[in-house]
PDB file of C-alpha atoms and ligand atoms in Angstrom:
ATOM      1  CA  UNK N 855       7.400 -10.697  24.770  1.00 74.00           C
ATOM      2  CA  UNK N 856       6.777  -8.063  22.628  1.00 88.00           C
ATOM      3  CA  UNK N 857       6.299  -8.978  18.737  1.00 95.00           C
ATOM      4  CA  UNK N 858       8.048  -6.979  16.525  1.00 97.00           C
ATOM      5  CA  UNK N 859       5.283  -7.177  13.574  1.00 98.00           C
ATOM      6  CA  UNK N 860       1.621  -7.690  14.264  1.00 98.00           C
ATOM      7  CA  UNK N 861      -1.266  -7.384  12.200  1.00 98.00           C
ATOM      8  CA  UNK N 862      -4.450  -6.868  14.712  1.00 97.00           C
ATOM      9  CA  UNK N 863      -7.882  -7.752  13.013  1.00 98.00           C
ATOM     10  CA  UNK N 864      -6.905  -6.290   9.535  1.00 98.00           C
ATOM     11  CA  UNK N 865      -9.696  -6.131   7.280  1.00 98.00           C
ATOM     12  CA  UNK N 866      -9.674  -4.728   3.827  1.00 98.00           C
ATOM     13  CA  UNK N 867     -12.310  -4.653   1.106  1.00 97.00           C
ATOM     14  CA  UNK N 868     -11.566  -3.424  -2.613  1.00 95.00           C
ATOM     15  CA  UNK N 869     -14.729  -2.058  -4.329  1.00 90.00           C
ATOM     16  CA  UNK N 870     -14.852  -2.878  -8.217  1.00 85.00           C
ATOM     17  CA  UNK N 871     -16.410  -0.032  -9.978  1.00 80.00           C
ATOM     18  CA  UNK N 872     -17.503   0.303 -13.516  1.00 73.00           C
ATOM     19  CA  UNK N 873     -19.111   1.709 -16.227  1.00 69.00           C
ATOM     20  CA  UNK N 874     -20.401   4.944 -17.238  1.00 68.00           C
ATOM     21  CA  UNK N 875     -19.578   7.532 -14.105  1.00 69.00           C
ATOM     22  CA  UNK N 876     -17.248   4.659 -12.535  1.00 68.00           C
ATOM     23  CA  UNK N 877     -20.696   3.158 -10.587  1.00 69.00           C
ATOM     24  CA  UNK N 878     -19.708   1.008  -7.775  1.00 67.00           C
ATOM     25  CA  UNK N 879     -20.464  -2.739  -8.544  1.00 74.00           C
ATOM     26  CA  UNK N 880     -19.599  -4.527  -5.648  1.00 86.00           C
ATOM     27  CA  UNK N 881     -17.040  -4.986  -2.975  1.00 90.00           C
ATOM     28  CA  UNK N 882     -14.028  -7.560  -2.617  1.00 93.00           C
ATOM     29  CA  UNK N 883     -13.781  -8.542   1.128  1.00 96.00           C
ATOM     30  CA  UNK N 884     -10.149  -9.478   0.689  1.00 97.00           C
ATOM     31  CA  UNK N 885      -9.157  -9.439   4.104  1.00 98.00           C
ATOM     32  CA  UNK N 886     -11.546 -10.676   7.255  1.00 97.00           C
ATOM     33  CA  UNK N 887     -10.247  -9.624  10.304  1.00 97.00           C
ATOM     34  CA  UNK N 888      -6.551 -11.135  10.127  1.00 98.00           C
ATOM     35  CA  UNK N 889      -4.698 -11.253  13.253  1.00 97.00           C
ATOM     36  CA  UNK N 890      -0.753 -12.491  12.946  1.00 96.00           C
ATOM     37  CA  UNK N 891       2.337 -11.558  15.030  1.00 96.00           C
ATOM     38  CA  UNK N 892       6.098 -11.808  13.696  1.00 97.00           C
ATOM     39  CA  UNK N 893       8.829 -12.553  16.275  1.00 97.00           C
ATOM     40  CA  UNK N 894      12.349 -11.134  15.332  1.00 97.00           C
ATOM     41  CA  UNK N 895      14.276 -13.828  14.206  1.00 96.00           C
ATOM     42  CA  UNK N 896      11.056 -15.812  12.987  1.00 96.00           C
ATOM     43  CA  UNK N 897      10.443 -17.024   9.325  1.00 97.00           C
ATOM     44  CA  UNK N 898       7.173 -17.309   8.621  1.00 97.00           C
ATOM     45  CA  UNK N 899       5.425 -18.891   5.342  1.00 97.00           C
ATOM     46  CA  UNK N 900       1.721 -17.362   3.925  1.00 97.00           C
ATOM     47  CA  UNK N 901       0.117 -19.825   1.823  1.00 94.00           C
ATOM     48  CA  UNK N 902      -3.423 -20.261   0.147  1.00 92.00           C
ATOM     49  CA  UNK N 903      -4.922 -20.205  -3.255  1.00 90.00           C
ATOM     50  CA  UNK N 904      -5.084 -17.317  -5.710  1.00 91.00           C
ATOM     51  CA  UNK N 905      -7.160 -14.625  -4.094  1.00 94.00           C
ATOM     52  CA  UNK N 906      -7.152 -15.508  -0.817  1.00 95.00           C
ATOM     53  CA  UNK N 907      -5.510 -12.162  -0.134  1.00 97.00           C
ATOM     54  CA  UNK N 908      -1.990 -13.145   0.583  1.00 96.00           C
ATOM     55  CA  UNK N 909      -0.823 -10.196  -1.757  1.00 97.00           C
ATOM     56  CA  UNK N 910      -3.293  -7.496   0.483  1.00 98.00           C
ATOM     57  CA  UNK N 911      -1.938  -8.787   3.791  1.00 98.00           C
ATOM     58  CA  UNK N 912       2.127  -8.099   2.520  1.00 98.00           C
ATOM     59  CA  UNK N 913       0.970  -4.514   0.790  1.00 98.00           C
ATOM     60  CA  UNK N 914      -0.703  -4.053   4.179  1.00 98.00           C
ATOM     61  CA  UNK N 915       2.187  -4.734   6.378  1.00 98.00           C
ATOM     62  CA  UNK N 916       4.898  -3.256   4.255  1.00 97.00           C
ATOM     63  CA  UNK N 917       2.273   0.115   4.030  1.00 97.00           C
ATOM     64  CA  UNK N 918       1.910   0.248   0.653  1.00 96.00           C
ATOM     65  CA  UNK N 919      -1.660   0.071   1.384  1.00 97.00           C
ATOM     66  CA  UNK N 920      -3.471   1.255   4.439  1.00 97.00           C
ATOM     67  CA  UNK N 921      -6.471  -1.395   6.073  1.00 97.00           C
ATOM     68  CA  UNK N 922     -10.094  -0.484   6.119  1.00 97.00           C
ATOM     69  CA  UNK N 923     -10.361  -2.010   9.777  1.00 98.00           C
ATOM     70  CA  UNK N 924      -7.882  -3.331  12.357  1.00 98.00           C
ATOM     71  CA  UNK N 925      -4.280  -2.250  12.898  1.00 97.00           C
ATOM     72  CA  UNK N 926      -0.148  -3.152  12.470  1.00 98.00           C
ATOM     73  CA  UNK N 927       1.959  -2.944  15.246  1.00 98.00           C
ATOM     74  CA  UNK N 928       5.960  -1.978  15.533  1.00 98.00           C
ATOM     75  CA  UNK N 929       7.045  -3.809  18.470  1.00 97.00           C
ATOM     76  CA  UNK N 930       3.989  -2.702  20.411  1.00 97.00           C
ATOM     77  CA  UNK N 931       3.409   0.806  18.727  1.00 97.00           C
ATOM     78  CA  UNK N 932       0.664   1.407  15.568  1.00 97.00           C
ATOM     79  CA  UNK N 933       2.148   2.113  12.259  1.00 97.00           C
ATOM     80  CA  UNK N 934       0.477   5.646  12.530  1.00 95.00           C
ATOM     81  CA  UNK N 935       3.024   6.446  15.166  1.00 97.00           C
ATOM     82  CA  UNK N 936       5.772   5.491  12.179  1.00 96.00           C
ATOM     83  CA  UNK N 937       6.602   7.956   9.749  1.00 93.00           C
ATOM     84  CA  UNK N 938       6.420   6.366   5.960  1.00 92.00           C
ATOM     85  CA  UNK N 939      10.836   6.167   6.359  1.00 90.00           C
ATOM     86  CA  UNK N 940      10.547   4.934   9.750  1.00 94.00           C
ATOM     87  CA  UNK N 941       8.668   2.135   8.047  1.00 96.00           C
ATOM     88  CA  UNK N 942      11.312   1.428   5.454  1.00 95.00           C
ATOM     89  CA  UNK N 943      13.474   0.538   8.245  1.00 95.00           C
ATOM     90  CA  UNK N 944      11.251  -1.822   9.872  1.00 97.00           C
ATOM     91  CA  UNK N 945       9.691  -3.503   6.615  1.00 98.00           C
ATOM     92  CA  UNK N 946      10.763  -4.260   3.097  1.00 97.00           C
ATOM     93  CA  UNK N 947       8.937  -6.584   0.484  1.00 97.00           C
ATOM     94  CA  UNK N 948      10.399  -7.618  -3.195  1.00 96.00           C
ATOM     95  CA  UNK N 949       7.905  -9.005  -5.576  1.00 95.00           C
ATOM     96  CA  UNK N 950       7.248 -11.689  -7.918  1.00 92.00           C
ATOM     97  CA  UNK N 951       8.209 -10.253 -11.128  1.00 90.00           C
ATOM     98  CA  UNK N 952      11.386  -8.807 -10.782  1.00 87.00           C
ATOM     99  CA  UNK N 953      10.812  -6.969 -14.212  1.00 86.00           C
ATOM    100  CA  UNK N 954       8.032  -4.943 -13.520  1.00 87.00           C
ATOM    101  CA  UNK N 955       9.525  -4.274 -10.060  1.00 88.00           C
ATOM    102  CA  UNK N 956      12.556  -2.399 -11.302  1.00 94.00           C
ATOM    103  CA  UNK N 957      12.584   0.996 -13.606  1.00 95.00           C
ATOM    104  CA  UNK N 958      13.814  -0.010 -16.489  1.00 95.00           C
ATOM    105  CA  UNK N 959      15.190   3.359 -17.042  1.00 96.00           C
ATOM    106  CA  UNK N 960      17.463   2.952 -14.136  1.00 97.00           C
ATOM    107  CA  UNK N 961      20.953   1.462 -13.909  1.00 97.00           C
ATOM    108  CA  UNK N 962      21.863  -0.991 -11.174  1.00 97.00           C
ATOM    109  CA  UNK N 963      23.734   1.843  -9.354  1.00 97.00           C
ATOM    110  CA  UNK N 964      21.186   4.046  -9.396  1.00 96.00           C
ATOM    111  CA  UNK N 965      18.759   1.951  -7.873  1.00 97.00           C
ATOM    112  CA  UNK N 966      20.789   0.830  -4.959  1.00 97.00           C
ATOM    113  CA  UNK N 967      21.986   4.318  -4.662  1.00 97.00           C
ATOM    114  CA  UNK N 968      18.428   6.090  -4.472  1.00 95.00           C
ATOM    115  CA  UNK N 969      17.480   3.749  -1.747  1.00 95.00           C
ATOM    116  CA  UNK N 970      20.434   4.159   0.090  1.00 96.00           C
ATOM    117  CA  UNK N 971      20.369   7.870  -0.010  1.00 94.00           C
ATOM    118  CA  UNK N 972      17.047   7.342   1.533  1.00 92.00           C
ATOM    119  CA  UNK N 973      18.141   5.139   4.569  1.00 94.00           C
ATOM    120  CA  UNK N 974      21.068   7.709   5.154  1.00 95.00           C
ATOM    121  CA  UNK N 975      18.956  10.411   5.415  1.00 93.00           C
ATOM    122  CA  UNK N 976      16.541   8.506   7.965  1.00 91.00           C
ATOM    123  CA  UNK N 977      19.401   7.009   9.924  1.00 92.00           C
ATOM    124  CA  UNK N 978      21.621  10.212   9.985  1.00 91.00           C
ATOM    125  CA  UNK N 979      19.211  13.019   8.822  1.00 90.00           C
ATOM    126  CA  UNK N 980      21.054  13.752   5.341  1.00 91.00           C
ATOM    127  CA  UNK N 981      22.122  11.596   2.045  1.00 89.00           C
ATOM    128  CA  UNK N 982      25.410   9.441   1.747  1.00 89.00           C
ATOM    129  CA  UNK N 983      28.210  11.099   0.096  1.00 91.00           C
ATOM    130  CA  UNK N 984      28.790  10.228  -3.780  1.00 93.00           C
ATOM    131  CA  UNK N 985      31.616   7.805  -2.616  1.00 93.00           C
ATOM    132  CA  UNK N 986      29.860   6.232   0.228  1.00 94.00           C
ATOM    133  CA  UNK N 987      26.570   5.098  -1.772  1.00 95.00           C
ATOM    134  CA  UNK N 988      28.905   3.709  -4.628  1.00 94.00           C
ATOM    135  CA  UNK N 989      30.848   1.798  -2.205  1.00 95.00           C
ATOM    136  CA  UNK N 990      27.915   0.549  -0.542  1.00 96.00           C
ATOM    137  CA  UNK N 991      25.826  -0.066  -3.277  1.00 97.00           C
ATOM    138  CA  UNK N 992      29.088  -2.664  -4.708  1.00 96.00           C
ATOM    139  CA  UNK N 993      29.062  -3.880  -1.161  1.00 96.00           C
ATOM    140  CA  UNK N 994      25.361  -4.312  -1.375  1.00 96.00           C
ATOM    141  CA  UNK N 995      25.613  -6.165  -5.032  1.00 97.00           C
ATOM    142  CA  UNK N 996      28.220  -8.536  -3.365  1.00 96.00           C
ATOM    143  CA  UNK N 997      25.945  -9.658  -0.506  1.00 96.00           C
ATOM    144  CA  UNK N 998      23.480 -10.925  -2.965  1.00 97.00           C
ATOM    145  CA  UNK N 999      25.897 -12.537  -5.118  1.00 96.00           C
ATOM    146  CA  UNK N1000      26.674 -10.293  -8.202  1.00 97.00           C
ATOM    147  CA  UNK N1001      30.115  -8.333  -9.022  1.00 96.00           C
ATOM    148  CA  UNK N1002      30.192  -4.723  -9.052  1.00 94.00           C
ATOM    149  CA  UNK N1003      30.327  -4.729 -12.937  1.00 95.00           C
ATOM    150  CA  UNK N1004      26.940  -5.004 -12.777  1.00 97.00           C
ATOM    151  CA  UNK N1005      26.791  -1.445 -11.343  1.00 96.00           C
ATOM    152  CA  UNK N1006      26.775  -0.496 -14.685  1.00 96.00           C
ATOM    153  CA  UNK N1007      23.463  -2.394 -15.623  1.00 97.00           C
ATOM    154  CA  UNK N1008      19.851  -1.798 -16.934  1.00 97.00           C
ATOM    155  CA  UNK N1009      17.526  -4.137 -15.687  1.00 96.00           C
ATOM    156  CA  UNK N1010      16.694  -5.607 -19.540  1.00 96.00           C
ATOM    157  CA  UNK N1011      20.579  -6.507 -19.539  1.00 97.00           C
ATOM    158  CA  UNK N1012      20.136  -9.230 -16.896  1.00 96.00           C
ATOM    159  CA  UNK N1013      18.382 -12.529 -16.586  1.00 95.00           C
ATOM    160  CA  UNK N1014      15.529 -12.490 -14.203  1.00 94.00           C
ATOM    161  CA  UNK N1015      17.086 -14.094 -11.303  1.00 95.00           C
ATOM    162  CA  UNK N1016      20.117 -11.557 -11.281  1.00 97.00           C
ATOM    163  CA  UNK N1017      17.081  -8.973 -11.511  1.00 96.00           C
ATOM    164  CA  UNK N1018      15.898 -10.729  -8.386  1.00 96.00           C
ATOM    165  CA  UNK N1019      19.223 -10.466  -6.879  1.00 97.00           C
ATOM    166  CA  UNK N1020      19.459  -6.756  -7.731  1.00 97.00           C
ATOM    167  CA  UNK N1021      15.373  -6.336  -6.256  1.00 97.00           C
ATOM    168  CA  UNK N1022      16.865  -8.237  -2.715  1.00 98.00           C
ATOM    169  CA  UNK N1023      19.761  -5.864  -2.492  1.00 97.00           C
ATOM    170  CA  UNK N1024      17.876  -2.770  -3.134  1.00 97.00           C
ATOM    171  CA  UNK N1025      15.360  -3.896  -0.345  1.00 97.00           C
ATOM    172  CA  UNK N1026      18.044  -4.573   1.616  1.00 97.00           C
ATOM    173  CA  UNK N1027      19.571  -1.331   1.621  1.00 97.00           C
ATOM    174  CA  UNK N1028      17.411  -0.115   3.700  1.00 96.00           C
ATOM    175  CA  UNK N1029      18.349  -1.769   6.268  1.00 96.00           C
ATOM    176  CA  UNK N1030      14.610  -3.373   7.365  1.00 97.00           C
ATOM    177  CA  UNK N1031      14.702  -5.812   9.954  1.00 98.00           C
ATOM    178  CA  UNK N1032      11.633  -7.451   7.979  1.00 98.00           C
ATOM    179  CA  UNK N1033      11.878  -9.311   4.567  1.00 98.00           C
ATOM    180  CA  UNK N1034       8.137  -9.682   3.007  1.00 98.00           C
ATOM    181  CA  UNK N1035       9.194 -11.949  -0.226  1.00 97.00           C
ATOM    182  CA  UNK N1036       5.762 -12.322  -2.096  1.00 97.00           C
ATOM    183  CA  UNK N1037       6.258 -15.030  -4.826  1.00 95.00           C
ATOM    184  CA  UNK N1038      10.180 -14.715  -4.931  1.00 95.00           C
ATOM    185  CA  UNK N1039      11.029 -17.617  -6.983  1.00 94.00           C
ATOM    186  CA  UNK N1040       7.805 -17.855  -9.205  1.00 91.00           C
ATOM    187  CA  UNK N1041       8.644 -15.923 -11.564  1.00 91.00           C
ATOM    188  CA  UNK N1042      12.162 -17.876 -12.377  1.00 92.00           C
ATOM    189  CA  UNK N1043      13.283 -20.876 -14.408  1.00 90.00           C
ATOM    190  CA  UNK N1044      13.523 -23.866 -11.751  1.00 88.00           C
ATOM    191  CA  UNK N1045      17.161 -24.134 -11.745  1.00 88.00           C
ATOM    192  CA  UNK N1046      17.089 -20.484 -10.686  1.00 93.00           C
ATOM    193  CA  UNK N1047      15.232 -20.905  -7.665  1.00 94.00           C
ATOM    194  CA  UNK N1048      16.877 -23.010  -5.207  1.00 94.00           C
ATOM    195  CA  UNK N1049      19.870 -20.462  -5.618  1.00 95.00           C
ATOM    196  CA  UNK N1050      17.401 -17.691  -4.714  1.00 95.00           C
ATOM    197  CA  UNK N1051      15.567 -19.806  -1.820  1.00 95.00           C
ATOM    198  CA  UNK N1052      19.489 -20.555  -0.471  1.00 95.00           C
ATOM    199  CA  UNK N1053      20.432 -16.412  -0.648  1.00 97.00           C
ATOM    200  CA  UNK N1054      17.420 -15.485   1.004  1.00 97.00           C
ATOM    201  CA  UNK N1055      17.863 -17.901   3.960  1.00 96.00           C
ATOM    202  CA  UNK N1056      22.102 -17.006   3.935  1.00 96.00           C
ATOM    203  CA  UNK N1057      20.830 -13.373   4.339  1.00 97.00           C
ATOM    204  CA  UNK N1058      18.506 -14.304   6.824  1.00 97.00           C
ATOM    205  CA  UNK N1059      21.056 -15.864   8.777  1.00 96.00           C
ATOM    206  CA  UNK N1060      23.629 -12.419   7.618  1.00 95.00           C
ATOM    207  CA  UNK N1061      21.827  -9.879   8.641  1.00 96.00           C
ATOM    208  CA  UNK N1062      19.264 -10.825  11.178  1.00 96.00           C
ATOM    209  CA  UNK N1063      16.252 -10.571   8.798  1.00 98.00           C
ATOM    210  CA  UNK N1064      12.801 -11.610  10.200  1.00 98.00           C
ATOM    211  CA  UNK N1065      11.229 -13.115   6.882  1.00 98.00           C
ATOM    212  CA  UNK N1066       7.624 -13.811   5.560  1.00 98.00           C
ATOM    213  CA  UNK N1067       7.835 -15.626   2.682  1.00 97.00           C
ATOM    214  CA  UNK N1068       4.114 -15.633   0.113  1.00 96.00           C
ATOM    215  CA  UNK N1069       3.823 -18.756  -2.268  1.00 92.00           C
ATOM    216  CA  UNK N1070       1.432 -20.792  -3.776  1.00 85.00           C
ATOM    217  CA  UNK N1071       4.354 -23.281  -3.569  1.00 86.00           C
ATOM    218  CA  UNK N1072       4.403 -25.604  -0.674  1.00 85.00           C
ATOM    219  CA  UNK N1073       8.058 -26.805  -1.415  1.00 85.00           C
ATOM    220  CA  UNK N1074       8.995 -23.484  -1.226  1.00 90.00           C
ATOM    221  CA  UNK N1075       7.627 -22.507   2.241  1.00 91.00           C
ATOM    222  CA  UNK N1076       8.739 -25.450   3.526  1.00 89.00           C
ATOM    223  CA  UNK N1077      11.957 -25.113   2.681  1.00 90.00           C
ATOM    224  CA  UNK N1078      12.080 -21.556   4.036  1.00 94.00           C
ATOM    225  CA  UNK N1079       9.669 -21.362   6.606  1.00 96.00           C
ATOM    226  CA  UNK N1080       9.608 -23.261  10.187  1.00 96.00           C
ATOM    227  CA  UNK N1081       5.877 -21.769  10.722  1.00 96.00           C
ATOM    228  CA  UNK N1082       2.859 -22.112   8.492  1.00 96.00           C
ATOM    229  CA  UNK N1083       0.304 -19.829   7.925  1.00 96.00           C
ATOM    230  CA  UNK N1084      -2.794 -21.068   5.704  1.00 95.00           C
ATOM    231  CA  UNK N1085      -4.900 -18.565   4.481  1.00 95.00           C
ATOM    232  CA  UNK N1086      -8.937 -19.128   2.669  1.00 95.00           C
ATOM    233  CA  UNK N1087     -11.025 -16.003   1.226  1.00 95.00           C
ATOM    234  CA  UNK N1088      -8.999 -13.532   3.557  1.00 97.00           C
ATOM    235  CA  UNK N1089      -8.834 -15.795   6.630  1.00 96.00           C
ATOM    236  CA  UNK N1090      -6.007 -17.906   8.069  1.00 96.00           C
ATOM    237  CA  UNK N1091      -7.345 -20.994   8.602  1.00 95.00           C
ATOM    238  CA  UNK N1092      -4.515 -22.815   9.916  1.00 94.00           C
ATOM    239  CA  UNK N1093      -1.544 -22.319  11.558  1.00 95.00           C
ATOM    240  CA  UNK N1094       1.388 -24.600  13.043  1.00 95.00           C
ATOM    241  CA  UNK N1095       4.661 -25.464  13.105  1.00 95.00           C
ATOM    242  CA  UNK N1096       6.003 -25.855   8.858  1.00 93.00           C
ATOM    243  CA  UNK N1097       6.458 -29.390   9.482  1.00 90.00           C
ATOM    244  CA  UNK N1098       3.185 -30.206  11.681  1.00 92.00           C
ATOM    245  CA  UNK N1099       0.778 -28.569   9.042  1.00 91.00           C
ATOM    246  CA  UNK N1100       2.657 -30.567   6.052  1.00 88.00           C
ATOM    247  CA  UNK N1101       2.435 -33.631   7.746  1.00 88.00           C
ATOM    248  CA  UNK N1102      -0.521 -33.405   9.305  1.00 88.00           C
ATOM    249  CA  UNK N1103      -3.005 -30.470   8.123  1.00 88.00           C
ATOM    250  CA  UNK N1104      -5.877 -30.492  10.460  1.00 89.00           C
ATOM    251  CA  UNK N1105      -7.975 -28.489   7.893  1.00 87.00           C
ATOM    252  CA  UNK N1106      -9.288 -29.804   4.935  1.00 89.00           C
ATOM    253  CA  UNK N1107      -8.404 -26.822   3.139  1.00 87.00           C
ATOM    254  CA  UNK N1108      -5.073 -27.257   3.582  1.00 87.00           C
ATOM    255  CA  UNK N1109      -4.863 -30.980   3.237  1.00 88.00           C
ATOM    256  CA  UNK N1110      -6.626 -29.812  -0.813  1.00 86.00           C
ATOM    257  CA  UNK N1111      -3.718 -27.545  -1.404  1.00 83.00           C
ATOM    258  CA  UNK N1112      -1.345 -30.092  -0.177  1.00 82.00           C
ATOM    259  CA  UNK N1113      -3.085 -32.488  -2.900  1.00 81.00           C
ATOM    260  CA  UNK N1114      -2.754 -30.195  -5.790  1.00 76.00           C
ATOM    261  CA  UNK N1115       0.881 -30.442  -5.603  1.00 69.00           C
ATOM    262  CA  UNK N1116       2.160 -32.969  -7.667  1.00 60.00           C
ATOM    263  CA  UNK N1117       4.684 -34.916  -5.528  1.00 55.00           C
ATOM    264  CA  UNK N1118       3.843 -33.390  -2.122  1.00 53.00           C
ATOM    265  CA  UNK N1119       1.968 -36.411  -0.811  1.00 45.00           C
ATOM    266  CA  UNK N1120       3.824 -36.543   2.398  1.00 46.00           C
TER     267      UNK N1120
HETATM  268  N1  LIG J 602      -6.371  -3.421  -6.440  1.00 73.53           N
HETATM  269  C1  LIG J 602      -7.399  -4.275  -6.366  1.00 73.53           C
HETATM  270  N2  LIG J 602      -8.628  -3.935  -6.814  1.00 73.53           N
HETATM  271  C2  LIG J 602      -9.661  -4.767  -6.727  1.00 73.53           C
HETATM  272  N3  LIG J 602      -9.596  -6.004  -6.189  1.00 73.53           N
HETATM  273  C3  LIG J 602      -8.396  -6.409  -5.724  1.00 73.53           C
HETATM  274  C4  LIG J 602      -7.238  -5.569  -5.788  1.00 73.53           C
HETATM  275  N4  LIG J 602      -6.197  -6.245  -5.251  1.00 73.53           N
HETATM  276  C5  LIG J 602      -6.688  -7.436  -4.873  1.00 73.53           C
HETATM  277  N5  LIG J 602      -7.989  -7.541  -5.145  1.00 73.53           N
HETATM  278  C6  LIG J 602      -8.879  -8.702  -4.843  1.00 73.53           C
HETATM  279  O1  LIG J 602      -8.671  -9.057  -3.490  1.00 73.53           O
HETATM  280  C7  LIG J 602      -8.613 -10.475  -3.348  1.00 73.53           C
HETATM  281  C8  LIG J 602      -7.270 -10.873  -2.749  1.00 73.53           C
HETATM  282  O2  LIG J 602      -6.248 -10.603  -3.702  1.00 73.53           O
HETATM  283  P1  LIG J 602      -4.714 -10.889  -3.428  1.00 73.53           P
HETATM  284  O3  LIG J 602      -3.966 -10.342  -4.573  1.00 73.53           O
HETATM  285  O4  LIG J 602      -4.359 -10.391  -2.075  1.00 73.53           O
HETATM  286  O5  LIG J 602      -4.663 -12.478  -3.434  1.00 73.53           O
HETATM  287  P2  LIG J 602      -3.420 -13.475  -3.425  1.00 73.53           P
HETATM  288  O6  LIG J 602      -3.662 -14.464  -2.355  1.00 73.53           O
HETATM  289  O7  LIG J 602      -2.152 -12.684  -3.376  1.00 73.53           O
HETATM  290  O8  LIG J 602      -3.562 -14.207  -4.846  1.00 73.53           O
HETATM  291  P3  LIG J 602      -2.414 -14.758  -5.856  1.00 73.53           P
HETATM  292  O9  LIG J 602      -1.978 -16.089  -5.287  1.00 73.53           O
HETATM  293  O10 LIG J 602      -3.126 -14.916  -7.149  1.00 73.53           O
HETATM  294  O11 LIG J 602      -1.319 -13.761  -5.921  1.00 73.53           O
HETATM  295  C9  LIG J 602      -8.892 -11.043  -4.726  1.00 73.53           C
HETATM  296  O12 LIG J 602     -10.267 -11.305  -4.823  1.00 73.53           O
HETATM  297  C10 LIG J 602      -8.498  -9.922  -5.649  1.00 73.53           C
HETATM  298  O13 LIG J 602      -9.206  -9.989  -6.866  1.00 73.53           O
HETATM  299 MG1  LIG J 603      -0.532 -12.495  -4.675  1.00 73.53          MG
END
């Protein structure tokens, strides 16, 4: 079978410059020849410590930045054969800080609006109608649990996990079949996140959505994920079933992160 999202042998390296005339003074290796495949359906958890390029690998497969070696796949095809609103279709990724996500000059409406207007014109070669984006858009609002009052909105005017609500229904509207959530719930007081974790998974389940899910949190991909991906200096290092690799890492690295989280002894 086919897998709708692969990354084949990705490498990417980030070169610090510096200095007078911006000198180059050395190179990043933040990716090392990563190979992964996404089934539909699948929901898949990327963990690893700060820096080990989790970050690069969802820019990378969303194509918000292009690899220096290797290639993605679309069920089969390269990205290249993609145009950049093909790729909205197939991929969408919200972000840890839901306030620096948003434009803070932008209502609610307008947000969810602007990206519908874009999936209209890919899906039907011209924007949505005034009527129809407003209607979707309070449709849209609704699916991620917030009333169409809201609508009205700036992003300052709402706490940060109803601007996480508001940054999962704006990648939602356009329509992608694959949900990169890169630190959802990290950002959010703890009582927050369990009602984010359980809206992600109910619109997993809603609308199909493949999901790879970024945290430094192991409670978190556990909860969401039922296959682990460990990555170390932009390498996976291991890679099972969620519940095989908590209960029974077979690399030390990952038995280390497992350590350093208080209460995770399992
Ligand atoms: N734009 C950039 N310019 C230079 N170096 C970068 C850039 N983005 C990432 N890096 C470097 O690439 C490596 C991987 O970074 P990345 O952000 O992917 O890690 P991460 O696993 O997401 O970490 P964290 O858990 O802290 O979010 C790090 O060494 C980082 O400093
Ligand atoms: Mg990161």
């Amino acid at each position: 079978m086919t897998s709708l999202l692969e990354a084949e042998d990705i490498t990417k390296d980030f070169h610090i410059e510096g200095g007078l005339f911006r000198r180059r003074r050395g190179t990043v290796r933040a990716l090392d020849r990563v190979t992964l495949a996404l089934n539909a359906g699948d929901s898949v958890g990327l963990v690893g410590e700060s820096g080990s390029g989790k970050t690069t690998l969802a820019k990378i497969l969303t194509g918000l930045l292009s690899p220096d070696g290797g290639r993605v796949l679309w069920e089969g095809r390269p990205a290249a054969d993609y145009s950049r609103a093909q790729w909205a279709g197939h991929v969408q990724m919200i972000f840890q800080d839901p306030s620096s996500s948003l434009n803070p000059k932008l209502t609610v409406r307008t947000l969810l609006t602007e990206a519908l207007d874009v999936k209209h014109r890919r899906t039907e070669g011209r924007g949505g109608s005034t009527g129809t984006l407003r209607d979707e858009a309070g449709v849209l609002l609704s699916s991620v649990g917030l009333s169409p009052e809201f609508l009205r909105s700036y992003p300052h005017q709402l706490s940060g996990g109803q601007k996480q609500r508001v940054a999962i229904a704006r990648a939602l509207a356009a329509e992608p079949r694959v949900l990169v959530a890169d630190e959802p719930v990290s950002a959010l007081d703890l009582s927050i996140q369990a009602q984010i974790l359980n809206l992600l998974l109910d619109l997993k389940d809603r609308y199909s959505l493949t999901l790879l899910v970024i945290s430094h949190d192991l409670a978190v991909v556990g909860y969401l994920a039922d296959r682990l991906i460990v990555m170390k200096e932009g390498r996976p290092v291991e890679e099972g079933p969620a519940g095989t690799v908590l209960d029974s890492p077979r690399h030390d690295y990952t038995r280390t992160l497992l350590a350093a989280v208080p209460g995770f002894i399992r």
